[in-house]
C-alpha positions as a LaTeX table, in Angstrom:
\begin{tabular}{lrrr}
\hline
Residue & $x$ (\AA) & $y$ (\AA) & $z$ (\AA) \\
\hline
Met1 & 0.00 & 0.00 & 0.00 \\
Lys2 & 1.40 & 3.38 & $-1.04$ \\
Tyr3 & 1.51 & 5.90 & 1.80 \\
Phe4 & 2.70 & 9.03 & $-0.03$ \\
Ser5 & 4.71 & 10.30 & $-3.01$ \\
Val6 & 7.18 & 13.09 & $-3.68$ \\
Ser7 & 7.63 & 14.40 & $-7.23$ \\
Phe8 & 10.23 & 16.84 & $-8.53$ \\
Leu9 & 12.40 & 17.83 & $-11.47$ \\
Pro10 & 16.13 & 17.44 & $-10.75$ \\
Glu11 & 18.21 & 20.61 & $-10.72$ \\
Lys12 & 21.95 & 21.17 & $-10.75$ \\
Glu13 & 21.86 & 22.53 & $-7.19$ \\
Asp14 & 20.49 & 19.21 & $-5.87$ \\
Thr15 & 23.98 & 17.69 & $-6.03$ \\
Asn16 & 25.83 & 18.42 & $-2.81$ \\
Lys17 & 29.44 & 18.34 & $-3.97$ \\
Lys18 & 30.87 & 18.95 & $-0.49$ \\
Ala19 & 29.05 & 15.91 & 0.89 \\
Ile20 & 30.24 & 13.76 & $-2.01$ \\
Leu21 & 33.84 & 14.90 & $-1.48$ \\
Ile22 & 33.69 & 14.08 & 2.24 \\
Ser23 & 32.13 & 10.71 & 1.46 \\
Ile24 & 34.95 & 9.86 & $-0.95$ \\
Leu25 & 37.71 & 11.01 & 1.40 \\
Phe26 & 36.40 & 9.47 & 4.60 \\
Gly27 & 33.93 & 6.89 & 3.28 \\
Asp28 & 33.63 & 3.25 & 4.09 \\
Glu29 & 36.40 & 1.18 & 2.49 \\
Lys30 & 36.20 & $-1.96$ & 4.58 \\
Lys31 & 36.46 & $-4.24$ & 1.54 \\
Asn32 & 39.98 & $-3.28$ & 0.50 \\
Leu33 & 41.32 & $-2.15$ & 3.86 \\
Pro34 & 42.95 & $-5.46$ & 4.96 \\
Val35 & 44.70 & $-5.88$ & 1.61 \\
Lys36 & 45.94 & $-2.27$ & 1.59 \\
Leu37 & 47.17 & $-2.53$ & 5.18 \\
Phe38 & 48.98 & $-5.79$ & 4.45 \\
Val39 & 50.69 & $-4.36$ & 1.38 \\
Leu40 & 51.55 & $-1.11$ & 3.19 \\
Cys41 & 52.97 & $-2.99$ & 6.20 \\
Ser42 & 54.96 & $-5.21$ & 3.83 \\
Phe43 & 56.44 & $-2.13$ & 2.14 \\
Ile44 & 57.28 & $-0.59$ & 5.51 \\
Ala45 & 58.99 & $-3.77$ & 6.72 \\
Phe46 & 60.87 & $-4.13$ & 3.44 \\
Ser47 & 61.90 & $-0.46$ & 3.57 \\
Phe48 & 63.32 & $-0.78$ & 7.08 \\
Phe49 & 65.09 & $-4.01$ & 6.17 \\
Met50 & 66.68 & $-2.45$ & 3.08 \\
Lys51 & 67.19 & 0.94 & 4.81 \\
Gln52 & 65.31 & 2.59 & 1.93 \\
Tyr53 & 62.99 & 4.81 & 3.94 \\
Glu54 & 61.67 & 6.74 & 0.93 \\
Leu55 & 59.80 & 3.57 & $-0.12$ \\
Ile56 & 57.41 & 4.19 & 2.79 \\
Tyr57 & 56.50 & 7.54 & 1.27 \\
Tyr58 & 56.01 & 6.04 & $-2.21$ \\
Ala59 & 53.90 & 3.18 & $-0.84$ \\
Phe60 & 51.65 & 5.59 & 1.04 \\
Ile61 & 51.24 & 7.83 & $-2.02$ \\
Ser62 & 50.55 & 4.96 & $-4.42$ \\
Leu63 & 48.20 & 2.97 & $-2.17$ \\
Ile64 & 46.27 & 5.73 & $-0.37$ \\
Val65 & 46.55 & 9.16 & $-2.01$ \\
Ile66 & 46.50 & 8.43 & $-5.76$ \\
Pro67 & 43.39 & 6.17 & $-5.65$ \\
Lys68 & 41.49 & 8.85 & $-3.66$ \\
Ile69 & 42.43 & 11.57 & $-6.13$ \\
Ala70 & 41.49 & 9.35 & $-9.09$ \\
Asn71 & 38.15 & 8.55 & $-7.46$ \\
Ile72 & 37.43 & 12.26 & $-6.83$ \\
Ile73 & 38.24 & 13.18 & $-10.44$ \\
Thr74 & 36.09 & 10.34 & $-11.79$ \\
Val75 & 33.06 & 11.11 & $-9.63$ \\
Phe76 & 33.10 & 14.86 & $-10.26$ \\
Ser77 & 33.54 & 14.40 & $-14.02$ \\
Gln78 & 30.54 & 12.03 & $-14.00$ \\
Ile79 & 28.49 & 14.62 & $-12.09$ \\
Lys80 & 29.48 & 17.36 & $-14.52$ \\
Ser81 & 28.61 & 15.29 & $-17.58$ \\
Ser82 & 25.35 & 13.96 & $-16.10$ \\
Asn83 & 24.12 & 17.52 & $-15.45$ \\
Lys84 & 24.34 & 18.12 & $-19.21$ \\
Leu85 & 22.45 & 14.97 & $-20.21$ \\
Leu86 & 18.81 & 15.38 & $-21.20$ \\
Met87 & 18.11 & 11.96 & $-19.73$ \\
Met88 & 18.97 & 13.25 & $-16.25$ \\
Lys89 & 16.40 & 16.03 & $-16.54$ \\
Arg90 & 13.48 & 13.61 & $-16.41$ \\
Pro91 & 10.79 & 14.09 & $-13.74$ \\
Ile92 & 11.33 & 11.94 & $-10.67$ \\
Thr93 & 8.72 & 10.46 & $-8.36$ \\
Val94 & 9.59 & 8.74 & $-5.10$ \\
Asp95 & 6.80 & 6.53 & $-3.73$ \\
Phe96 & 6.88 & 5.36 & $-0.12$ \\
Tyr97 & 5.20 & 2.03 & 0.59 \\
Gly98 & 4.90 & 0.05 & 3.80 \\
Asp99 & 8.12 & $-1.91$ & 3.28 \\
His100 & 9.98 & $-0.29$ & 0.39 \\
Ile101 & 10.69 & 2.84 & $-1.65$ \\
Val102 & 10.10 & 3.08 & $-5.40$ \\
His103 & 12.24 & 5.56 & $-7.37$ \\
Ile104 & 10.63 & 6.37 & $-10.74$ \\
Met105 & 12.23 & 8.38 & $-13.54$ \\
Gly106 & 9.29 & 9.54 & $-15.63$ \\
Ser107 & 8.93 & 9.99 & $-19.34$ \\
Thr108 & 9.44 & 13.13 & $-21.40$ \\
Glu109 & 8.85 & 13.98 & $-25.05$ \\
Arg110 & 12.31 & 12.70 & $-25.90$ \\
Phe111 & 12.32 & 9.65 & $-23.58$ \\
Lys112 & 8.96 & 7.89 & $-23.82$ \\
Gly113 & 9.54 & 5.12 & $-21.28$ \\
Ser114 & 9.84 & 5.34 & $-17.54$ \\
Phe115 & 12.36 & 3.61 & $-15.30$ \\
Glu116 & 11.70 & 2.44 & $-11.78$ \\
Arg117 & 13.76 & 0.83 & $-9.05$ \\
His118 & 12.50 & $-0.78$ & $-5.86$ \\
Phe119 & 14.52 & $-0.43$ & $-2.65$ \\
Pro120 & 13.41 & $-2.45$ & 0.41 \\
Phe121 & 13.62 & $-0.76$ & 3.81 \\
Ser122 & 15.73 & $-3.68$ & 5.06 \\
Asp123 & 18.56 & $-2.56$ & 2.73 \\
Val124 & 18.80 & 1.01 & 4.10 \\
Lys125 & 22.37 & 1.62 & 5.27 \\
Ala126 & 21.89 & 5.27 & 6.29 \\
Val127 & 19.48 & 8.18 & 6.04 \\
Ile128 & 21.44 & 11.38 & 5.42 \\
Asp129 & 19.73 & 14.64 & 6.30 \\
Ser130 & 21.52 & 17.70 & 4.93 \\
Lys131 & 20.52 & 21.32 & 4.49 \\
Leu132 & 19.28 & 20.88 & 0.93 \\
Ser133 & 18.28 & 17.23 & 0.68 \\
Leu134 & 17.33 & 13.98 & 2.30 \\
Ser135 & 19.03 & 10.84 & 1.05 \\
Phe136 & 18.27 & 7.17 & 1.67 \\
Asp137 & 21.54 & 5.28 & 1.15 \\
Phe138 & 21.33 & 1.63 & 0.09 \\
Gly139 & 25.09 & 1.00 & $-0.07$ \\
Glu140 & 26.28 & $-0.43$ & $-3.37$ \\
Lys141 & 22.69 & $-0.72$ & $-4.63$ \\
Gly142 & 22.39 & 3.06 & $-4.92$ \\
Ser143 & 20.58 & 5.83 & $-3.13$ \\
Val144 & 17.40 & 7.86 & $-3.32$ \\
Leu145 & 17.93 & 11.61 & $-3.08$ \\
Ile146 & 14.99 & 13.87 & $-2.33$ \\
Pro147 & 15.60 & 17.64 & $-2.43$ \\
Lys148 & 13.95 & 19.43 & 0.47 \\
Arg149 & 12.54 & 22.03 & $-1.93$ \\
Ala150 & 10.20 & 19.29 & $-3.23$ \\
Leu151 & 8.76 & 18.46 & 0.19 \\
Asn152 & 5.61 & 19.99 & 1.60 \\
Ser153 & 4.73 & 19.99 & 5.31 \\
Glu154 & 2.72 & 16.74 & 5.02 \\
Ser155 & 5.60 & 14.94 & 3.26 \\
Ile156 & 8.08 & 16.21 & 5.85 \\
Arg157 & 5.87 & 14.94 & 8.65 \\
Met158 & 5.48 & 11.51 & 6.99 \\
Ile159 & 9.22 & 11.14 & 6.29 \\
Asn160 & 10.13 & 12.21 & 9.84 \\
Asn161 & 7.65 & 9.64 & 11.17 \\
Leu162 & 9.20 & 6.96 & 8.94 \\
Ile163 & 12.71 & 7.86 & 10.11 \\
Glu164 & 11.65 & 7.93 & 13.76 \\
Asn165 & 10.01 & 4.50 & 13.56 \\
Leu166 & 12.39 & 2.59 & 11.28 \\
Phe167 & 15.69 & 4.38 & 10.80 \\
Lys168 & 16.33 & 6.30 & 14.02 \\
Asn169 & 19.68 & 4.59 & 14.56 \\
Lys170 & 20.68 & 5.08 & 10.89 \\
Leu171 & 20.01 & 8.82 & 10.72 \\
Val172 & 22.99 & 11.04 & 9.98 \\
Lys173 & 22.49 & 14.82 & 10.17 \\
Val174 & 24.96 & 16.79 & 8.11 \\
Asp175 & 25.29 & 20.58 & 8.07 \\
Ile176 & 26.78 & 20.84 & 4.59 \\
\hline
\end{tabular}
């Protein structure tokens, strides 16, 4: 049963670049962390054994810094190019049901079909509340971003009720 919907047209200002940058720099990298630590510790041990201390610096740069910079450049270039795409200017509707969220990209004159994705509440990793938007993060499966400009008082009340009842421990308030 559908409880309520939020509809909006995406705008360039909906993308919070500061939040994306912080997420990339300090985000969750638990998958590759043991491998990176093992390789880094191996380089450090080898460097001390060979008395080549500059290898520690090169290992840190090549394993930590360069991948972060490459990731930042990739993500921001994707954001810049997606803002120019007509496909990304399609109307969006977010439907809230009893146990899941449906994200629908509507049709336009140029794009006749619509695209929808279903996200169960059990997959919510975090709910991020920032100054301009509210985002439901589903980890690697994606996220649902709702700009606060699209919310009326009834929608705000319903979303706050949903967060209070289901995602209270997953709520992250960000002042960016």
